[in-house]
PDB file of C-alpha atoms in Angstrom:
ATOM      1  CA  MET A  19      81.517 141.596   7.264  1.00 37.00           C
ATOM      2  CA  GLU A  20      80.590 144.690   9.243  1.00 38.00           C
ATOM      3  CA  ALA A  21      79.478 142.523  12.261  1.00 42.00           C
ATOM      4  CA  SER A  22      83.261 140.666  12.179  1.00 44.00           C
ATOM      5  CA  ILE A  23      85.155 143.742  12.097  1.00 39.00           C
ATOM      6  CA  ILE A  24      82.756 145.413  15.063  1.00 41.00           C
ATOM      7  CA  ALA A  25      83.425 142.086  17.172  1.00 42.00           C
ATOM      8  CA  GLN A  26      87.140 142.462  16.839  1.00 46.00           C
ATOM      9  CA  TYR A  27      87.103 145.401  18.974  1.00 48.00           C
ATOM     10  CA  ILE A  28      84.836 144.252  21.762  1.00 60.00           C
ATOM     11  CA  HIS A  29      86.614 144.117  24.832  1.00 70.00           C
ATOM     12  CA  PHE A  30      85.760 140.966  27.155  1.00 80.00           C
ATOM     13  CA  THR A  31      85.964 140.612  30.820  1.00 87.00           C
ATOM     14  CA  GLU A  32      87.649 137.972  32.382  1.00 85.00           C
ATOM     15  CA  GLU A  33      84.266 136.874  33.681  1.00 88.00           C
ATOM     16  CA  GLN A  34      82.907 136.702  30.124  1.00 87.00           C
ATOM     17  CA  LYS A  35      85.764 134.790  28.846  1.00 87.00           C
ATOM     18  CA  ARG A  36      85.604 132.326  31.778  1.00 88.00           C
ATOM     19  CA  ARG A  37      81.890 131.817  31.061  1.00 89.00           C
ATOM     20  CA  ALA A  38      82.427 131.301  27.244  1.00 89.00           C
ATOM     21  CA  ASN A  39      85.320 128.799  28.006  1.00 89.00           C
ATOM     22  CA  SER A  40      82.940 126.717  30.270  1.00 90.00           C
ATOM     23  CA  VAL A  41      80.058 126.267  27.558  1.00 91.00           C
ATOM     24  CA  ASP A  42      78.989 122.695  27.413  1.00 91.00           C
ATOM     25  CA  LEU A  43      80.416 121.858  23.761  1.00 92.00           C
ATOM     26  CA  PRO A  44      77.640 118.812  23.220  1.00 91.00           C
ATOM     27  CA  GLU A  45      75.030 121.128  23.903  1.00 90.00           C
ATOM     28  CA  PHE A  46      76.626 124.150  21.854  1.00 91.00           C
ATOM     29  CA  LEU A  47      76.949 121.673  18.919  1.00 91.00           C
ATOM     30  CA  ARG A  48      73.651 120.175  19.066  1.00 89.00           C
ATOM     31  CA  ARG A  49      71.914 123.612  18.888  1.00 87.00           C
ATOM     32  CA  ARG A  50      74.247 124.362  15.818  1.00 86.00           C
ATOM     33  CA  GLY A  51      72.829 121.406  14.098  1.00 87.00           C
ATOM     34  CA  GLU A  52      75.742 118.885  14.484  1.00 90.00           C
ATOM     35  CA  LYS A  53      75.261 115.477  14.933  1.00 89.00           C
ATOM     36  CA  LEU A  54      77.083 113.717  17.420  1.00 89.00           C
ATOM     37  CA  LEU A  55      77.965 110.138  18.060  1.00 86.00           C
ATOM     38  CA  PRO A  56      78.324 108.239  21.425  1.00 82.00           C
ATOM     39  CA  SER A  57      82.049 107.244  22.291  1.00 76.00           C
ATOM     40  CA  GLY A  58      82.317 105.977  25.808  1.00 70.00           C
ATOM     41  CA  ARG A  59      81.963 109.021  28.156  1.00 78.00           C
ATOM     42  CA  ASP A  60      82.666 111.242  25.335  1.00 85.00           C
ATOM     43  CA  LYS A  61      80.816 112.461  21.982  1.00 88.00           C
ATOM     44  CA  ARG A  62      82.424 111.888  18.717  1.00 85.00           C
ATOM     45  CA  LEU A  63      81.482 114.336  15.852  1.00 86.00           C
ATOM     46  CA  ALA A  64      79.805 112.858  12.997  1.00 84.00           C
ATOM     47  CA  SER A  65      81.324 115.032  10.669  1.00 83.00           C
ATOM     48  CA  ASP A  66      84.923 114.318  11.762  1.00 82.00           C
ATOM     49  CA  HIS A  67      85.254 111.185  13.691  1.00 75.00           C
ATOM     50  CA  SER A  68      88.601 112.001  14.886  1.00 77.00           C
ATOM     51  CA  VAL A  69      87.116 114.875  17.079  1.00 86.00           C
ATOM     52  CA  THR A  70      85.610 113.908  20.682  1.00 88.00           C
ATOM     53  CA  VAL A  71      83.973 116.437  23.078  1.00 91.00           C
ATOM     54  CA  ARG A  72      83.188 116.104  26.615  1.00 91.00           C
ATOM     55  CA  GLY A  73      81.783 118.968  28.665  1.00 90.00           C
ATOM     56  CA  ASN A  74      83.580 122.259  27.911  1.00 90.00           C
ATOM     57  CA  GLN A  75      86.765 120.136  26.609  1.00 90.00           C
ATOM     58  CA  TRP A  76      87.633 118.895  23.040  1.00 90.00           C
ATOM     59  CA  PHE A  77      90.311 116.461  21.661  1.00 86.00           C
ATOM     60  CA  ASP A  78      91.618 115.895  18.056  1.00 81.00           C
ATOM     61  CA  HIS A  79      92.849 112.350  17.931  1.00 73.00           C
ATOM     62  CA  ALA A  80      94.384 112.771  14.574  1.00 66.00           C
ATOM     63  CA  THR A  81      96.371 115.807  15.272  1.00 69.00           C
ATOM     64  CA  GLU A  82      96.488 115.038  19.240  1.00 64.00           C
ATOM     65  CA  GLN A  83      95.304 118.570  19.811  1.00 75.00           C
ATOM     66  CA  GLY A  84      92.793 119.738  22.312  1.00 83.00           C
ATOM     67  CA  GLY A  85      91.692 122.485  24.491  1.00 87.00           C
ATOM     68  CA  LEU A  86      88.542 124.263  25.875  1.00 89.00           C
ATOM     69  CA  ALA A  87      85.435 125.626  24.459  1.00 90.00           C
ATOM     70  CA  ILE A  88      86.784 128.959  22.661  1.00 91.00           C
ATOM     71  CA  ASP A  89      89.700 127.726  20.868  1.00 88.00           C
ATOM     72  CA  PHE A  90      87.295 124.729  19.488  1.00 92.00           C
ATOM     73  CA  VAL A  91      85.064 127.205  18.158  1.00 91.00           C
ATOM     74  CA  GLN A  92      87.860 129.199  16.867  1.00 90.00           C
ATOM     75  CA  LYS A  93      89.414 126.232  15.172  1.00 87.00           C
ATOM     76  CA  PHE A  94      86.393 124.330  13.868  1.00 87.00           C
ATOM     77  CA  TYR A  95      84.389 127.301  12.577  1.00 88.00           C
ATOM     78  CA  GLY A  96      87.186 129.492  11.660  1.00 87.00           C
ATOM     79  CA  LEU A  97      86.259 132.441  13.734  1.00 87.00           C
ATOM     80  CA  SER A  98      88.385 134.940  15.495  1.00 87.00           C
ATOM     81  CA  PHE A  99      88.827 135.052  19.289  1.00 86.00           C
ATOM     82  CA  PRO A 100      86.160 137.671  19.678  1.00 87.00           C
ATOM     83  CA  ASP A 101      83.723 136.311  17.519  1.00 88.00           C
ATOM     84  CA  ALA A 102      84.074 132.657  18.900  1.00 87.00           C
ATOM     85  CA  VAL A 103      83.456 134.277  22.437  1.00 88.00           C
ATOM     86  CA  THR A 104      80.506 136.032  21.425  1.00 88.00           C
ATOM     87  CA  ALA A 105      79.007 132.863  19.974  1.00 88.00           C
ATOM     88  CA  LEU A 106      79.744 131.099  22.957  1.00 89.00           C
ATOM     89  CA  LEU A 107      77.913 133.831  24.958  1.00 86.00           C
ATOM     90  CA  GLY A 108      74.737 133.810  22.885  1.00 79.00           C
ATOM     91  CA  GLY A 109      76.075 136.522  20.547  1.00 62.00           C
ATOM     92  CA  GLU A 110      72.904 138.624  18.713  1.00 45.00           C
ATOM     93  CA  SER A 111      70.715 135.251  18.919  1.00 43.00           C
ATOM     94  CA  GLY A 112      70.372 135.520  22.422  1.00 45.00           C
ATOM     95  CA  ILE A 113      70.668 131.671  23.231  1.00 54.00           C
ATOM     96  CA  GLY A 114      72.201 131.095  26.529  1.00 61.00           C
ATOM     97  CA  TYR A 115      74.318 128.358  26.463  1.00 66.00           C
ATOM     98  CA  LEU A 116      74.727 125.986  29.917  1.00 65.00           C
ATOM     99  CA  PRO A 117      78.222 125.663  31.557  1.00 71.00           C
ATOM    100  CA  ALA A 118      79.806 122.194  31.442  1.00 67.00           C
ATOM    101  CA  ARG A 119      79.234 120.074  34.829  1.00 68.00           C
ATOM    102  CA  LYS A 120      82.283 119.489  36.871  1.00 64.00           C
ATOM    103  CA  GLU A 121      82.753 115.829  36.826  1.00 57.00           C
ATOM    104  CA  PRO A 122      83.928 114.427  40.168  1.00 58.00           C
ATOM    105  CA  ALA A 123      87.177 112.594  39.740  1.00 53.00           C
ATOM    106  CA  GLU A 124      86.830 108.848  39.371  1.00 56.00           C
ATOM    107  CA  GLN A 125      89.314 106.049  40.190  1.00 65.00           C
ATOM    108  CA  ARG A 126      90.207 104.100  37.383  1.00 69.00           C
ATOM    109  CA  LYS A 127      88.828 100.517  37.442  1.00 83.00           C
ATOM    110  CA  PRO A 128      91.140  97.567  36.635  1.00 91.00           C
ATOM    111  CA  PHE A 129      90.574  96.318  32.759  1.00 94.00           C
ATOM    112  CA  ALA A 130      88.295  93.376  32.700  1.00 95.00           C
ATOM    113  CA  LEU A 131      86.970  91.760  29.567  1.00 97.00           C
ATOM    114  CA  PRO A 132      83.191  91.152  29.746  1.00 96.00           C
ATOM    115  CA  PRO A 133      81.494  87.597  30.271  1.00 96.00           C
ATOM    116  CA  ALA A 134      81.478  85.628  27.361  1.00 97.00           C
ATOM    117  CA  HIS A 135      78.252  83.802  25.950  1.00 97.00           C
ATOM    118  CA  THR A 136      78.405  80.038  25.402  1.00 96.00           C
ATOM    119  CA  ASP A 137      78.276  80.299  21.525  1.00 96.00           C
ATOM    120  CA  MET A 138      79.088  82.935  18.934  1.00 97.00           C
ATOM    121  CA  ARG A 139      76.000  82.322  16.712  1.00 97.00           C
ATOM    122  CA  ARG A 140      74.898  85.971  17.008  1.00 96.00           C
ATOM    123  CA  VAL A 141      78.436  87.155  16.143  1.00 97.00           C
ATOM    124  CA  TYR A 142      79.197  85.031  13.284  1.00 98.00           C
ATOM    125  CA  ALA A 143      75.279  86.007  11.768  1.00 97.00           C
ATOM    126  CA  TYR A 144      76.019  89.584  11.965  1.00 97.00           C
ATOM    127  CA  LEU A 145      79.890  89.489  10.593  1.00 98.00           C
ATOM    128  CA  LEU A 146      78.940  87.146   8.355  1.00 97.00           C
ATOM    129  CA  GLN A 147      75.763  88.232   6.817  1.00 96.00           C
ATOM    130  CA  SER A 148      75.667  92.084   7.484  1.00 96.00           C
ATOM    131  CA  ARG A 149      79.348  92.610   7.264  1.00 97.00           C
ATOM    132  CA  CYS A 150      80.214  89.899   4.668  1.00 97.00           C
ATOM    133  CA  ILE A 151      83.572  88.915   6.600  1.00 98.00           C
ATOM    134  CA  ASN A 152      84.985  85.713   4.985  1.00 98.00           C
ATOM    135  CA  ARG A 153      83.797  82.679   7.278  1.00 98.00           C
ATOM    136  CA  ASP A 154      87.604  81.169   7.388  1.00 98.00           C
ATOM    137  CA  VAL A 155      89.145  84.527   8.220  1.00 98.00           C
ATOM    138  CA  LEU A 156      86.567  85.052  11.167  1.00 98.00           C
ATOM    139  CA  THR A 157      87.083  81.489  12.286  1.00 98.00           C
ATOM    140  CA  GLU A 158      90.611  82.137  12.531  1.00 98.00           C
ATOM    141  CA  PHE A 159      90.266  85.061  14.908  1.00 98.00           C
ATOM    142  CA  ALA A 160      87.904  83.409  17.022  1.00 98.00           C
ATOM    143  CA  ARG A 161      90.044  80.178  17.637  1.00 97.00           C
ATOM    144  CA  ALA A 162      92.756  82.271  18.398  1.00 97.00           C
ATOM    145  CA  GLY A 163      90.794  83.974  21.074  1.00 97.00           C
ATOM    146  CA  LEU A 164      90.775  87.310  19.671  1.00 98.00           C
ATOM    147  CA  ILE A 165      86.931  87.634  18.697  1.00 98.00           C
ATOM    148  CA  PHE A 166      84.027  86.217  20.866  1.00 98.00           C
ATOM    149  CA  GLU A 167      80.510  87.311  21.753  1.00 98.00           C
ATOM    150  CA  SER A 168      79.720  88.905  25.387  1.00 97.00           C
ATOM    151  CA  ALA A 169      76.743  87.958  27.496  1.00 95.00           C
ATOM    152  CA  GLU A 170      76.375  91.256  29.618  1.00 92.00           C
ATOM    153  CA  PRO A 171      73.444  91.428  32.017  1.00 91.00           C
ATOM    154  CA  SER A 172      71.581  94.955  32.212  1.00 86.00           C
ATOM    155  CA  ALA A 173      71.431  96.841  35.446  1.00 85.00           C
ATOM    156  CA  ASP A 174      68.402  95.586  36.728  1.00 88.00           C
ATOM    157  CA  LYS A 175      69.514  92.271  35.356  1.00 87.00           C
ATOM    158  CA  THR A 176      66.259  91.682  33.237  1.00 91.00           C
ATOM    159  CA  LYS A 177      68.044  91.462  29.785  1.00 91.00           C
ATOM    160  CA  ILE A 178      71.051  90.046  28.503  1.00 92.00           C
ATOM    161  CA  TYR A 179      73.118  92.371  26.148  1.00 90.00           C
ATOM    162  CA  HIS A 180      75.160  90.730  23.337  1.00 94.00           C
ATOM    163  CA  ASN A 181      78.262  92.391  21.366  1.00 95.00           C
ATOM    164  CA  ALA A 182      81.087  91.227  19.295  1.00 97.00           C
ATOM    165  CA  VAL A 183      84.297  92.155  21.531  1.00 98.00           C
ATOM    166  CA  PHE A 184      87.654  92.129  19.683  1.00 98.00           C
ATOM    167  CA  VAL A 185      90.390  91.471  21.748  1.00 98.00           C
ATOM    168  CA  GLY A 186      94.218  92.863  22.329  1.00 97.00           C
ATOM    169  CA  ASN A 187      96.537  90.959  24.045  1.00 97.00           C
ATOM    170  CA  ASP A 188     100.116  91.960  25.191  1.00 96.00           C
ATOM    171  CA  GLU A 189     103.442  90.220  24.446  1.00 94.00           C
ATOM    172  CA  HIS A 190     102.678  87.614  27.030  1.00 94.00           C
ATOM    173  CA  GLY A 191      99.087  86.512  25.747  1.00 95.00           C
ATOM    174  CA  VAL A 192      97.059  88.459  28.386  1.00 97.00           C
ATOM    175  CA  ALA A 193      94.290  90.640  27.389  1.00 97.00           C
ATOM    176  CA  ARG A 194      94.793  94.358  28.054  1.00 96.00           C
ATOM    177  CA  HIS A 195      92.409  95.742  25.551  1.00 96.00           C
ATOM    178  CA  GLY A 196      88.699  94.906  24.335  1.00 96.00           C
ATOM    179  CA  HIS A 197      86.515  97.020  21.734  1.00 95.00           C
ATOM    180  CA  LYS A 198      82.667  96.123  21.643  1.00 95.00           C
ATOM    181  CA  ARG A 199      80.508  96.632  18.723  1.00 94.00           C
ATOM    182  CA  SER A 200      77.097  96.086  18.826  1.00 92.00           C
ATOM    183  CA  ILE A 201      75.605  93.374  16.716  1.00 92.00           C
ATOM    184  CA  TYR A 202      71.932  94.313  16.218  1.00 81.00           C
ATOM    185  CA  THR A 203      71.225  95.443  12.759  1.00 70.00           C
ATOM    186  CA  SER A 204      68.197  97.675  13.813  1.00 69.00           C
ATOM    187  CA  GLY A 205      67.980 100.554  16.497  1.00 63.00           C
ATOM    188  CA  LYS A 206      70.568 102.178  18.235  1.00 68.00           C
ATOM    189  CA  SER A 207      74.379 100.955  17.365  1.00 74.00           C
ATOM    190  CA  TYR A 208      77.262 100.933  20.012  1.00 80.00           C
ATOM    191  CA  ARG A 209      80.966 100.750  19.477  1.00 84.00           C
ATOM    192  CA  GLY A 210      83.536 101.708  22.022  1.00 87.00           C
ATOM    193  CA  ASN A 211      86.533 100.453  23.981  1.00 90.00           C
ATOM    194  CA  ILE A 212      86.234  98.666  27.122  1.00 91.00           C
ATOM    195  CA  GLU A 213      87.032 100.722  30.198  1.00 88.00           C
ATOM    196  CA  SER A 214      90.530 100.958  31.338  1.00 89.00           C
ATOM    197  CA  SER A 215      91.770  99.494  27.744  1.00 92.00           C
ATOM    198  CA  ASP A 216      95.534  99.787  27.271  1.00 93.00           C
ATOM    199  CA  PRO A 217      95.602 101.626  23.754  1.00 90.00           C
ATOM    200  CA  ARG A 218      99.102  99.817  22.989  1.00 93.00           C
ATOM    201  CA  TYR A 219      97.499  96.343  23.026  1.00 96.00           C
ATOM    202  CA  SER A 220      94.553  97.289  20.613  1.00 96.00           C
ATOM    203  CA  PHE A 221      92.877  94.405  18.285  1.00 98.00           C
ATOM    204  CA  HIS A 222      95.890  92.800  16.056  1.00 98.00           C
ATOM    205  CA  TRP A 223      97.372  89.917  14.144  1.00 98.00           C
ATOM    206  CA  VAL A 224     100.816  88.790  14.443  1.00 98.00           C
ATOM    207  CA  GLY A 225     102.578  87.185  11.463  1.00 97.00           C
ATOM    208  CA  VAL A 226     105.905  86.062  10.026  1.00 97.00           C
ATOM    209  CA  SER A 227     106.558  88.577   7.241  1.00 98.00           C
ATOM    210  CA  ASP A 228     107.928  92.208   7.197  1.00 98.00           C
ATOM    211  CA  GLN A 229     104.573  93.656   6.515  1.00 98.00           C
ATOM    212  CA  LEU A 230     102.420  95.598   8.649  1.00 98.00           C
ATOM    213  CA  TYR A 231      98.811  96.625   7.827  1.00 98.00           C
ATOM    214  CA  VAL A 232      97.207  99.551   9.941  1.00 98.00           C
ATOM    215  CA  PHE A 233      93.461 100.072  10.337  1.00 98.00           C
ATOM    216  CA  GLU A 234      90.812 102.543  12.276  1.00 95.00           C
ATOM    217  CA  ALA A 235      88.491  99.659  13.123  1.00 95.00           C
ATOM    218  CA  PRO A 236      88.503  95.773  13.858  1.00 98.00           C
ATOM    219  CA  ILE A 237      85.792  95.205  11.297  1.00 98.00           C
ATOM    220  CA  ASP A 238      87.856  97.110   8.644  1.00 98.00           C
ATOM    221  CA  LEU A 239      91.049  95.036   9.191  1.00 98.00           C
ATOM    222  CA  LEU A 240      88.719  91.758   8.883  1.00 98.00           C
ATOM    223  CA  SER A 241      87.264  93.410   5.915  1.00 98.00           C
ATOM    224  CA  TYR A 242      90.737  93.983   4.377  1.00 98.00           C
ATOM    225  CA  ILE A 243      91.848  90.536   4.643  1.00 98.00           C
ATOM    226  CA  SER A 244      88.579  89.171   3.457  1.00 98.00           C
ATOM    227  CA  LEU A 245      89.235  91.093  -0.037  1.00 98.00           C
ATOM    228  CA  HIS A 246      93.052  90.131   0.148  1.00 98.00           C
ATOM    229  CA  GLN A 247      93.081  86.488   1.632  1.00 97.00           C
ATOM    230  CA  GLU A 248      96.176  85.204  -0.312  1.00 96.00           C
ATOM    231  CA  ASP A 249      98.871  84.113   2.235  1.00 97.00           C
ATOM    232  CA  TRP A 250      97.129  86.696   4.717  1.00 98.00           C
ATOM    233  CA  ARG A 251      98.244  84.875   8.139  1.00 98.00           C
ATOM    234  CA  LYS A 252     101.997  85.692   6.971  1.00 98.00           C
ATOM    235  CA  HIS A 253     101.522  89.427   7.350  1.00 98.00           C
ATOM    236  CA  SER A 254     100.744  91.420  10.440  1.00 98.00           C
ATOM    237  CA  TYR A 255      97.872  93.747  11.249  1.00 98.00           C
ATOM    238  CA  VAL A 256      96.478  96.352  13.942  1.00 98.00           C
ATOM    239  CA  SER A 257      93.288  97.969  14.420  1.00 97.00           C
ATOM    240  CA  LEU A 258      94.006 101.526  15.881  1.00 94.00           C
ATOM    241  CA  CYS A 259      90.328 101.466  17.493  1.00 91.00           C
ATOM    242  CA  GLY A 260      90.589 105.338  16.494  1.00 86.00           C
ATOM    243  CA  THR A 261      93.373 106.849  14.775  1.00 87.00           C
ATOM    244  CA  SER A 262      96.246 107.204  17.820  1.00 86.00           C
ATOM    245  CA  GLU A 263      99.570 105.773  16.957  1.00 90.00           C
ATOM    246  CA  HIS A 264     100.140 103.958  20.041  1.00 91.00           C
ATOM    247  CA  ALA A 265      98.922 100.322  18.768  1.00 95.00           C
ATOM    248  CA  MET A 266     101.138 100.763  15.703  1.00 96.00           C
ATOM    249  CA  LEU A 267     104.167 101.815  17.393  1.00 95.00           C
ATOM    250  CA  TRP A 268     103.961  99.162  20.090  1.00 96.00           C
ATOM    251  CA  MET A 269     103.565  96.504  17.258  1.00 97.00           C
ATOM    252  CA  LEU A 270     106.910  97.957  15.700  1.00 96.00           C
ATOM    253  CA  GLU A 271     108.685  97.903  18.750  1.00 95.00           C
ATOM    254  CA  GLN A 272     107.907  94.293  19.857  1.00 95.00           C
ATOM    255  CA  TYR A 273     108.325  92.745  16.397  1.00 95.00           C
ATOM    256  CA  THR A 274     111.563  94.282  14.764  1.00 94.00           C
ATOM    257  CA  LEU A 275     111.212  92.388  11.753  1.00 96.00           C
ATOM    258  CA  LEU A 276     108.336  94.761  10.774  1.00 97.00           C
ATOM    259  CA  GLY A 277     109.632  97.112   8.208  1.00 96.00           C
ATOM    260  CA  GLU A 278     107.146  97.884   5.672  1.00 98.00           C
ATOM    261  CA  ILE A 279     104.079  99.769   6.750  1.00 98.00           C
ATOM    262  CA  VAL A 280     100.704 100.028   5.218  1.00 98.00           C
ATOM    263  CA  LEU A 281      98.589 102.538   6.296  1.00 98.00           C
ATOM    264  CA  CYS A 282      94.667 101.458   5.559  1.00 98.00           C
ATOM    265  CA  LEU A 283      92.733 104.177   7.051  1.00 97.00           C
ATOM    266  CA  ASP A 284      89.549 105.438   5.961  1.00 96.00           C
ATOM    267  CA  ASN A 285      88.780 107.144   2.825  1.00 96.00           C
ATOM    268  CA  ASP A 286      87.289 110.458   4.660  1.00 93.00           C
ATOM    269  CA  ASN A 287      88.728 113.503   5.939  1.00 89.00           C
ATOM    270  CA  ALA A 288      89.416 112.051   9.184  1.00 88.00           C
ATOM    271  CA  GLY A 289      91.367 108.977   7.662  1.00 92.00           C
ATOM    272  CA  VAL A 290      93.255 111.329   5.126  1.00 93.00           C
ATOM    273  CA  LYS A 291      94.363 113.470   7.865  1.00 90.00           C
ATOM    274  CA  ALA A 292      95.258 110.615  10.178  1.00 91.00           C
ATOM    275  CA  SER A 293      97.268 108.852   7.558  1.00 95.00           C
ATOM    276  CA  LYS A 294      99.342 112.134   6.875  1.00 93.00           C
ATOM    277  CA  ARG A 295     100.100 112.485  10.542  1.00 90.00           C
ATOM    278  CA  LEU A 296     100.982 108.711  11.103  1.00 94.00           C
ATOM    279  CA  THR A 297     103.449 109.071   8.196  1.00 96.00           C
ATOM    280  CA  GLY A 298     105.020 111.938   9.577  1.00 92.00           C
ATOM    281  CA  ILE A 299     105.261 110.107  13.084  1.00 92.00           C
ATOM    282  CA  LEU A 300     106.718 107.023  11.156  1.00 95.00           C
ATOM    283  CA  SER A 301     109.070 109.047   9.499  1.00 94.00           C
ATOM    284  CA  GLU A 302     110.614 110.761  12.710  1.00 91.00           C
ATOM    285  CA  TYR A 303     111.167 106.943  13.924  1.00 91.00           C
ATOM    286  CA  GLY A 304     113.254 106.188  10.950  1.00 94.00           C
ATOM    287  CA  TYR A 305     110.677 103.954   8.954  1.00 95.00           C
ATOM    288  CA  GLU A 306     110.949 104.600   5.052  1.00 95.00           C
ATOM    289  CA  ASN A 307     109.208 101.955   3.585  1.00 97.00           C
ATOM    290  CA  ILE A 308     105.264 103.228   4.261  1.00 98.00           C
ATOM    291  CA  ARG A 309     102.694 103.355   1.639  1.00 97.00           C
ATOM    292  CA  ILE A 310      98.854 104.093   1.961  1.00 98.00           C
ATOM    293  CA  ASP A 311      96.171 101.791   0.677  1.00 98.00           C
ATOM    294  CA  ARG A 312      92.812 103.486   0.401  1.00 97.00           C
ATOM    295  CA  SER A 313      89.815 101.891  -0.279  1.00 97.00           C
ATOM    296  CA  GLU A 314      87.282 103.239  -3.155  1.00 96.00           C
ATOM    297  CA  GLU A 315      84.441 103.352  -0.746  1.00 97.00           C
ATOM    298  CA  LYS A 316      84.305 105.139   2.619  1.00 96.00           C
ATOM    299  CA  ASP A 317      85.990 102.349   4.432  1.00 97.00           C
ATOM    300  CA  TRP A 318      87.107  98.862   3.775  1.00 98.00           C
ATOM    301  CA  ASN A 319      83.837  97.150   4.874  1.00 98.00           C
ATOM    302  CA  ASP A 320      81.864  99.300   2.566  1.00 97.00           C
ATOM    303  CA  GLU A 321      84.055  98.219  -0.170  1.00 98.00           C
ATOM    304  CA  LEU A 322      83.522  94.395   0.868  1.00 98.00           C
ATOM    305  CA  VAL A 323      79.911  94.742   1.143  1.00 97.00           C
ATOM    306  CA  ARG A 324      79.667  96.373  -2.188  1.00 97.00           C
ATOM    307  CA  ALA A 325      81.721  93.382  -3.884  1.00 96.00           C
ATOM    308  CA  CYS A 326      79.575  90.885  -2.200  1.00 96.00           C
ATOM    309  CA  GLU A 327      76.506  92.659  -3.374  1.00 94.00           C
ATOM    310  CA  THR A 328      77.931  92.649  -6.908  1.00 93.00           C
ATOM    311  CA  GLU A 329      79.016  88.953  -6.668  1.00 88.00           C
ATOM    312  CA  GLU A 330      75.416  88.065  -5.375  1.00 86.00           C
ATOM    313  CA  LYS A 331      73.787  89.973  -8.577  1.00 85.00           C
ATOM    314  CA  MET A 332      76.058  88.324 -11.148  1.00 84.00           C
ATOM    315  CA  THR A 333      75.354  84.967  -9.582  1.00 80.00           C
ATOM    316  CA  MET A 334      71.301  85.708  -9.847  1.00 78.00           C
ATOM    317  CA  GLU A 335      71.821  86.609 -13.269  1.00 77.00           C
ATOM    318  CA  MET A 336      73.654  83.937 -14.337  1.00 77.00           C
ATOM    319  CA  GLU A 337      70.760  81.611 -12.697  1.00 69.00           C
TER     320      GLU A 337
END
């Protein structure tokens, strides 16, 4: 308590504040014991998947707020401005944090899906066996060209990498978005959007009813349908591939029949925050028929896997 009071009276020079604001946040977080997950060129907080950091910058995709190192430490550690600066400068611990490297401006590459493998054997095995996705549901999306298995050569051309690719098409049926998910059950897993993907067109299904179901991830979308198969083709579904509202709003703009929105985001802190934020955005756009359907487990795939395990156990007991 006394240290906090003393810190409030510390005068920092502009140079000290500049150095604090330039600290490399991934390094700072790792040294504080935080776990970070790869997310394209960014790092995502394992404790809050809506927050990404890169260099000395951060962004909360749930609240659409972001900034530099000092306000990150203030917001996520509940510190005052002087205490945040002191922490970033090393404080009493004497730890020196490296500044973030300046990244050269890069030219945005045109969007392109990775090359497809000749079959989907690995993707089917992964989604059916490890994720318990219903075969008929998976086949329907695969036939529509919305899911395929990639075959991408490594940089030295000695290996071929296989991923599940979830495709998002625009209103003309042209692919504008792709989300890749590794299909290996051991070792490091990977998931992320293909470079230059347009967030408005992420993985979705268009039905004929007025219902739109909204998810964070493609596998959760498929899991929900697997759990609720009755007349599923009639309804519309969209995966945000995160928690940003862009794809949801594009669906509502393109398909004006949609009027009942069901938010099916994860049952964790980030998902609850995002559901609240998306409800507010929908209300601002004049949508009133909004409801939340939250899984009992952390997400819909966890619930599907649990249901499959329960069914398998019951079958074994009957035998």
